[in-house]
Tab-separated table of C-alpha atoms and ligand atoms in Angstrom:
chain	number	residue	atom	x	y	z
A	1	UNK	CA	0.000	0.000	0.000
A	2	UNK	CA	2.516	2.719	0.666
A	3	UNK	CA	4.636	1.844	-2.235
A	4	UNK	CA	1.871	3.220	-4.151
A	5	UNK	CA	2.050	6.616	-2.905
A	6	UNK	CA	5.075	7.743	-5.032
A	7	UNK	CA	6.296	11.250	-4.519
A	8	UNK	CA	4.180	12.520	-7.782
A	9	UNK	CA	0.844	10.556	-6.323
A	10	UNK	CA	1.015	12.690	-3.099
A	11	UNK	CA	1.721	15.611	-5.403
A	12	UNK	CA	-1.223	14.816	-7.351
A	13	UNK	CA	-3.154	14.452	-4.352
A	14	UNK	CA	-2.175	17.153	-2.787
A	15	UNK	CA	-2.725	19.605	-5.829
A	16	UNK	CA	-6.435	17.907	-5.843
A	17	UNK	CA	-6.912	18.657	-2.738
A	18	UNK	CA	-5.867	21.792	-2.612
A	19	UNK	CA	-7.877	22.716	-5.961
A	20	UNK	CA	-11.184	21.142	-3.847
A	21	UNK	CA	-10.823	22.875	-0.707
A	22	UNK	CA	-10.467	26.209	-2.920
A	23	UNK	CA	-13.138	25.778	-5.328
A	24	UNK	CA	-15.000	24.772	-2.415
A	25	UNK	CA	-14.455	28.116	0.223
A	26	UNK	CA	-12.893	30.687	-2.780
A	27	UNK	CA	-15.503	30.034	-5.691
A	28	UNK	CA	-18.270	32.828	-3.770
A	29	UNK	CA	-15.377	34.901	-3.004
A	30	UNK	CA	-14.332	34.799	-6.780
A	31	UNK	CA	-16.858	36.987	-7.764
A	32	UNK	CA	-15.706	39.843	-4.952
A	33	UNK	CA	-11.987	39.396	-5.398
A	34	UNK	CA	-12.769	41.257	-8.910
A	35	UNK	CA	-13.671	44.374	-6.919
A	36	UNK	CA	-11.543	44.781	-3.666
A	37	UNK	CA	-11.396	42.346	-0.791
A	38	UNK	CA	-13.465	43.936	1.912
A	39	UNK	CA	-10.461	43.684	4.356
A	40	UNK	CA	-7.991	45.251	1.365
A	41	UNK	CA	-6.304	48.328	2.884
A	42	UNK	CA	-6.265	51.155	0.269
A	43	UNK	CA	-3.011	52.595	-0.836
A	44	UNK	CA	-2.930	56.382	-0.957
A	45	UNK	CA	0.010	58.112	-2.549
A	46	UNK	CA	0.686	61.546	-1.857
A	47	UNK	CA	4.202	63.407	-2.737
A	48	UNK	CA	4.800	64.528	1.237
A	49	UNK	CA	6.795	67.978	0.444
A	50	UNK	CA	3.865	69.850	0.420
A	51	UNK	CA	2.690	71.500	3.851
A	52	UNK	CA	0.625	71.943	5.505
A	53	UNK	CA	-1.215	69.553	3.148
A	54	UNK	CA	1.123	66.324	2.995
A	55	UNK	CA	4.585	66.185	4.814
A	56	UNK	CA	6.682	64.011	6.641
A	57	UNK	CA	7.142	63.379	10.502
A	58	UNK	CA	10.351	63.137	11.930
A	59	UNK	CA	8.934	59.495	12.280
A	60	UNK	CA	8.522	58.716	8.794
A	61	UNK	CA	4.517	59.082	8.669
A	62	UNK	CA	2.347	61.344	5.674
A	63	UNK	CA	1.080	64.319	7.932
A	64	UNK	CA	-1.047	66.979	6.942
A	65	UNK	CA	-4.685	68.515	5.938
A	66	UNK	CA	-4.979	65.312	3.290
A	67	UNK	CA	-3.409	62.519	5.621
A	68	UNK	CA	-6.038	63.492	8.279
A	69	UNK	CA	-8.662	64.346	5.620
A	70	UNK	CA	-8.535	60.547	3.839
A	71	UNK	CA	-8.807	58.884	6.858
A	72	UNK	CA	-11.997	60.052	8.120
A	73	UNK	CA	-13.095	59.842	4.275
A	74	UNK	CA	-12.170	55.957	4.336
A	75	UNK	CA	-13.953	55.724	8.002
A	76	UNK	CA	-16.950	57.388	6.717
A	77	UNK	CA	-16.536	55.772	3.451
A	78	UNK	CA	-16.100	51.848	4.245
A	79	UNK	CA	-12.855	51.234	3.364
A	80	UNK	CA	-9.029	51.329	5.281
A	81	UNK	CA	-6.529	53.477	3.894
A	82	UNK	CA	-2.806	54.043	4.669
A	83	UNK	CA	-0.512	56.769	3.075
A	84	UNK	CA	3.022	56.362	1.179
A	85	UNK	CA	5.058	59.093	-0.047
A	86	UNK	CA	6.203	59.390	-3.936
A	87	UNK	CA	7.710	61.969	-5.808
A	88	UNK	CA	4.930	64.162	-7.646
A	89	UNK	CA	6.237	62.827	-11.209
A	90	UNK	CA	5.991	58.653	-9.905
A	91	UNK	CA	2.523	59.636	-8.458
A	92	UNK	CA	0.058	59.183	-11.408
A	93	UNK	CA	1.813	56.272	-13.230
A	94	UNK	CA	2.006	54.650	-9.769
A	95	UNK	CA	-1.781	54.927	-9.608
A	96	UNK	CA	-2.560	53.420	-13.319
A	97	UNK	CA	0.204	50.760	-12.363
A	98	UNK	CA	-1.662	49.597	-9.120
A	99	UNK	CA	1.251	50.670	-6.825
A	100	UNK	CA	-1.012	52.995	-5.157
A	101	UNK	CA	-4.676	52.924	-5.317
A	102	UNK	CA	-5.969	56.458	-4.675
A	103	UNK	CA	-3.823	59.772	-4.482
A	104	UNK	CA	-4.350	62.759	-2.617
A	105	UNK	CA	-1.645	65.121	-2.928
A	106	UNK	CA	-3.433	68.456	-3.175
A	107	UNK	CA	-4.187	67.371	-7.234
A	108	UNK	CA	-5.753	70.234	-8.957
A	109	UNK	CA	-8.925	69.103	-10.834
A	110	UNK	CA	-8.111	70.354	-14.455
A	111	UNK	CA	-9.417	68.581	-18.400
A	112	UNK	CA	-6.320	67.066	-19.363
A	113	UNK	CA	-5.734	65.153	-15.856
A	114	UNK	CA	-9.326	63.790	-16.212
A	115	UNK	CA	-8.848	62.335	-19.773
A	116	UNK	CA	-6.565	59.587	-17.599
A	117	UNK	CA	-7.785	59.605	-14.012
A	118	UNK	CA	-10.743	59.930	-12.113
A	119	UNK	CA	-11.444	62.791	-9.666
A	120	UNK	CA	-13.430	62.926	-6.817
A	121	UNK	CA	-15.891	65.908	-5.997
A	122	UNK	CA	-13.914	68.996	-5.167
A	123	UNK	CA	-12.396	69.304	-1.640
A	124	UNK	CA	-10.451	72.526	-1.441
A	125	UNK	CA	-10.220	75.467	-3.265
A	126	UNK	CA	-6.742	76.941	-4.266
A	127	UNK	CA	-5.327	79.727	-6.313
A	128	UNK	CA	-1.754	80.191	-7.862
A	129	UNK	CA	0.135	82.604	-6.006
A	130	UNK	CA	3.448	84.552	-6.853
A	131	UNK	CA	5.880	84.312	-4.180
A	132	UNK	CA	9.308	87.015	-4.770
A	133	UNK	CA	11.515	88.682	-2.547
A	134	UNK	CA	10.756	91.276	-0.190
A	135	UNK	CA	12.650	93.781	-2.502
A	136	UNK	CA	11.057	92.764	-6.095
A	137	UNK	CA	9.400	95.097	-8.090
A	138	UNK	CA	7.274	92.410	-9.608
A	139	UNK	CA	3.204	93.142	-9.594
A	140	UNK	CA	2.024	91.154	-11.316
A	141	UNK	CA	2.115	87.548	-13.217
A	142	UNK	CA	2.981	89.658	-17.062
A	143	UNK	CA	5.623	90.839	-15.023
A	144	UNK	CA	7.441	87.278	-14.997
A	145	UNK	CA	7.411	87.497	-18.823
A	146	UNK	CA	11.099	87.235	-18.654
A	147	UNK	CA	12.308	87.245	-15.486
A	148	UNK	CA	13.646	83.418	-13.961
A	149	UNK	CA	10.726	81.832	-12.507
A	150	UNK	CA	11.022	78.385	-10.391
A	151	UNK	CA	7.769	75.516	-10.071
A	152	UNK	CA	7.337	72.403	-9.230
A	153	UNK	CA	7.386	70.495	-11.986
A	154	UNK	CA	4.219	69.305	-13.900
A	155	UNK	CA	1.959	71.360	-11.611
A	156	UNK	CA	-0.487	73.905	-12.191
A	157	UNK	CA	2.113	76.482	-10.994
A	158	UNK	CA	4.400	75.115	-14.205
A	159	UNK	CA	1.378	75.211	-16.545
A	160	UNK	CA	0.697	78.645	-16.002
A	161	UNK	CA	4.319	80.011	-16.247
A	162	UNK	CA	4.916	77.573	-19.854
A	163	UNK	CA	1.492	79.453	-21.107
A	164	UNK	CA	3.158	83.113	-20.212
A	165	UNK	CA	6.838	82.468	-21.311
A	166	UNK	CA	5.714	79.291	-23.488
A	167	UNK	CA	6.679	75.795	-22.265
A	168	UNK	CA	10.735	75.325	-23.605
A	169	UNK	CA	11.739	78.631	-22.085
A	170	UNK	CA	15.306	78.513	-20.654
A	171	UNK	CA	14.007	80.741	-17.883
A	172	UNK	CA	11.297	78.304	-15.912
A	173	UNK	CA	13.499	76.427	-13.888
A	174	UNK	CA	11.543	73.389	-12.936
A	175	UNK	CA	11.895	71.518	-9.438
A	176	UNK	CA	11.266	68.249	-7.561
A	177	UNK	CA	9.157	69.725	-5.247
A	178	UNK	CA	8.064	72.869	-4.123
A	179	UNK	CA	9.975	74.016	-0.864
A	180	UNK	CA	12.746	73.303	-3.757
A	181	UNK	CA	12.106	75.993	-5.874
A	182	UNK	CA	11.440	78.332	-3.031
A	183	UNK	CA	14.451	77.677	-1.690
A	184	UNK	CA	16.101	78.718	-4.982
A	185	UNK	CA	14.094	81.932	-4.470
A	186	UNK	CA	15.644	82.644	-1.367
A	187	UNK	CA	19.342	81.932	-2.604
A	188	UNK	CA	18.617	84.357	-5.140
A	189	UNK	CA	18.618	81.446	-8.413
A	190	UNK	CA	15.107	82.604	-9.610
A	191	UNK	CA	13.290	86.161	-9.489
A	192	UNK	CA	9.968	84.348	-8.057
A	193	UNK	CA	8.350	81.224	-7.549
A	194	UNK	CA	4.560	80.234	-8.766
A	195	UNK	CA	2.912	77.694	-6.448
A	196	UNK	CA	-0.761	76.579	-5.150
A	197	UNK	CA	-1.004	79.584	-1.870
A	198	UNK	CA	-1.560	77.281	0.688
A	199	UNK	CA	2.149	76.108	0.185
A	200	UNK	CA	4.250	78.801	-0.651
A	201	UNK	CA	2.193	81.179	1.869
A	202	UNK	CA	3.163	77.926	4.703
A	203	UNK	CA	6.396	78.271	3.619
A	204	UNK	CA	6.748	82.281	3.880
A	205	UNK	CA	5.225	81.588	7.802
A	206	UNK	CA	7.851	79.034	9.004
A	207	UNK	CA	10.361	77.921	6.574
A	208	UNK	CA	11.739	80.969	5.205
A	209	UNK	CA	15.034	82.431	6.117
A	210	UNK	CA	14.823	85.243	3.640
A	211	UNK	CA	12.329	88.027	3.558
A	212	UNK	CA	9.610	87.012	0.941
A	213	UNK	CA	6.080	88.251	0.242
A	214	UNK	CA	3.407	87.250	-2.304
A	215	UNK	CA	1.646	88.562	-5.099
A	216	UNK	CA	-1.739	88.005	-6.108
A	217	UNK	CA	-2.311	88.113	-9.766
A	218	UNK	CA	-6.536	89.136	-10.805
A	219	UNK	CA	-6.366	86.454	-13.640
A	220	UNK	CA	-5.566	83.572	-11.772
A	221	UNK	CA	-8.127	81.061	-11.821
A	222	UNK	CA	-9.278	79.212	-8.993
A	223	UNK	CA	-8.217	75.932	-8.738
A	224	UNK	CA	-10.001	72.649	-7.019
A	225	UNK	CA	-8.702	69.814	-5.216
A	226	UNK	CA	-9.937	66.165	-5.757
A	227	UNK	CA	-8.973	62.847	-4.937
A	228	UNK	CA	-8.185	60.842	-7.481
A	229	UNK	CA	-8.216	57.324	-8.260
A	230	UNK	CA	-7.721	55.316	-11.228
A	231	UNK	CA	-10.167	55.815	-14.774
A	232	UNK	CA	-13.236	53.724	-14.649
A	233	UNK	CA	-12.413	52.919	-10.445
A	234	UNK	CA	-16.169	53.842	-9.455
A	235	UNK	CA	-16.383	51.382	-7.001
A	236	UNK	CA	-13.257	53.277	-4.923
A	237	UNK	CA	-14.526	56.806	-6.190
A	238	UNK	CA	-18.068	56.512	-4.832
A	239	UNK	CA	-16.951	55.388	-1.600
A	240	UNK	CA	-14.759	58.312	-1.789
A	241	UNK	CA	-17.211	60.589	-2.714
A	242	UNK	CA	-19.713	59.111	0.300
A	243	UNK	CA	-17.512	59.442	2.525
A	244	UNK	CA	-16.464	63.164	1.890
A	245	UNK	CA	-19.957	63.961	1.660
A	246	UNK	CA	-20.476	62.277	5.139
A	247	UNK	CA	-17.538	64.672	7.057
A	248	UNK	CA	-19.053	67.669	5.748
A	249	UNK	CA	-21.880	66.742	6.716
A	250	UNK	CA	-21.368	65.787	10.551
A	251	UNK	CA	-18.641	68.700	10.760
A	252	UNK	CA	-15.372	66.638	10.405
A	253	UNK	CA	-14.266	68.364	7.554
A	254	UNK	CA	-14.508	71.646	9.668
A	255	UNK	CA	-12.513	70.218	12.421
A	256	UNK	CA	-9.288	68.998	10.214
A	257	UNK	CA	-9.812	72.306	8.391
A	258	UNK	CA	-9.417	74.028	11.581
A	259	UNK	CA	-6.554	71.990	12.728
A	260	UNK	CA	-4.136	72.770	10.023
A	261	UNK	CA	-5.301	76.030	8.655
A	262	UNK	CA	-6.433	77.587	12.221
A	263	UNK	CA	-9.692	78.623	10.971
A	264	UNK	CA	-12.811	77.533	9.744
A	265	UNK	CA	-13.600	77.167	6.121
A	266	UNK	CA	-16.329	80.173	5.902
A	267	UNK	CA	-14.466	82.253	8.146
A	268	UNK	CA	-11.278	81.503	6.618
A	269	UNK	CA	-12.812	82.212	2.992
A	270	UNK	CA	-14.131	85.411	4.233
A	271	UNK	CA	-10.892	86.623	5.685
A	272	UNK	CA	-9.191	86.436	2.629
A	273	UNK	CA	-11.730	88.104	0.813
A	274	UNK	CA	-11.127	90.848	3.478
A	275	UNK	CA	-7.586	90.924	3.151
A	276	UNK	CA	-7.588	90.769	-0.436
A	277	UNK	CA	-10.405	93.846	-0.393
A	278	UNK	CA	-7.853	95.850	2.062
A	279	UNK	CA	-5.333	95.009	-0.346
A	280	UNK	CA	-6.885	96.530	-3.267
B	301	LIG	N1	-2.218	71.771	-7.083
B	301	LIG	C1	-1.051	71.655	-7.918
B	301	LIG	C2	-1.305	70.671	-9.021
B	301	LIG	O1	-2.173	69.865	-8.908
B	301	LIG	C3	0.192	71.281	-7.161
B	301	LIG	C4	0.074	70.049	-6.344
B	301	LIG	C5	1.407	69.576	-5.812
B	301	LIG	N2	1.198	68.626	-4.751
B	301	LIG	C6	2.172	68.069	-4.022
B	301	LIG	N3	1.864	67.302	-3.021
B	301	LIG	N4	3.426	68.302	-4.284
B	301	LIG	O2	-0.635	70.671	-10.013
């Protein structure tokens, strides 16, 4: 009797087996393993250079305004999230490659992104903003025509500077990221820096070591945030959308608002438009 059981019979067996007990406890599960396991923890990819909306601990976590703002989205929205950090240029190809599954990486809602991702509804509203140093004479965005001007690569900031001085001008000097470029601004590399004004005014308030201010230029357009996830993912993106329907609803969104800008939306919004009435 066990002579029979050569090593390729147990094999055999054990392949049966294996192929039974599967077919047996997988086959109802094969059906849900083409959308996401329920227990699947989402990927989220943000580029984490970007206070106060993504950065880094000292620990090696994703803080910020969207680290805080995706989890209660997933807790609202039925699904478990954690964040990585990628470089801004990785961060969409990542996405279509299935490295990440969502991003959130204060990504401006604009018609050529949307031709190869999926957005979420809007979650923050932005505005370019021209950042020079205390001493420039510069006014206004015309007046960059053809002075040096540093952005973070492939951003909205970059898109608008390529329209003014067209796209292979010598004198947009593009960066990694977008402390990078303001950092050049400070050494003196580039006249001024175009970024989303969250950033570059976070980095005026606690990074700078050089006396900077910002210019607001009347045809900038506003901008939108949205989470995005990958074309044709509506099983993620309604969740997504549920979910950040759900904290503005119950006053979440308000609270991680408050916690990294220091005031709440409304009153926030009608500072600015305040300040930028003063201003005028
Ligand atoms: N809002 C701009 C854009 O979408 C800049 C975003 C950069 N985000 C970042 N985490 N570095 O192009």
């Amino acid at each position: 009797m066990q002579a029979i059981f050569t090593r390729r019979t147990v094999f055999a067996l054990a392949v049966s087996l294996a192929l039974a007990a599967c077919s047996k406890s997988e086959a109802p599960a094969a059906s849900a393993s083409a959308a996401a396991p329920a227990d699947k923890v989402m990927v989220a990819a943000a580029n984490a250079n970007f206070a106060p909306f993504e950065s880094m601990t000292p620990e090696g976590k994703v803080q910020g305004f969207d680290a805080d703002l995706i989890q209660a989205v997933a807790e609202k929205g039925g699904f478990q999230v954690r964040m990585v950090n990628t470089p801004w240029e990785g961060l969409f190809n990542g996405l279509n490659q299935g490295d990440s599954d969502l991003v959130i990486s204060a990504v401006t809602i604009t018609d050529a992104r949307k031709q190869t991702m999926d957005f979420s509804e809007p979650y923050f509203e932005a505005k370019q903003l021209i950042a020079v140093r205390a001493d420039s004479g510069v006014a206004s965005l015309q007046d960059l025509k053809d002075l040096a001007v540093g952005v973070q690569t492939g951003t909205t900031g970059d898109e608008v500077v390529s329209k003014l001085q067209g796209k292979t001008s010598a004198n947009i000097k593009r960066f990694d990221t977008t402390p990078l470029a303001m950092k050049e601004l400070e050494s003196g590399g580039v006249a001024a820096v175009v970024g989303d004004n969250g950033v570059v005014g976070h980095y005026l308030k606690n990074n700078s070591t050089t006396q900077l201010r910002l210019v607001a230029d009347d045809t900038a357009v506003p901008e939108q945030y949205g989470i995005v996830v990958r074309k044709g993912n509506t099983e993620l993106l309604n969740k997504v959308n549920a979910g950040l329907q759900a904290i503005r609803a119950d006053g979440t969104y308000d609270k991680i608002y408050t916690q990294w800008f220091g005031d709440a939306p409304v009153a926030a919004a009608a500072a600015s438009t305040a300040a930028s009435a003063a201003s005028n």
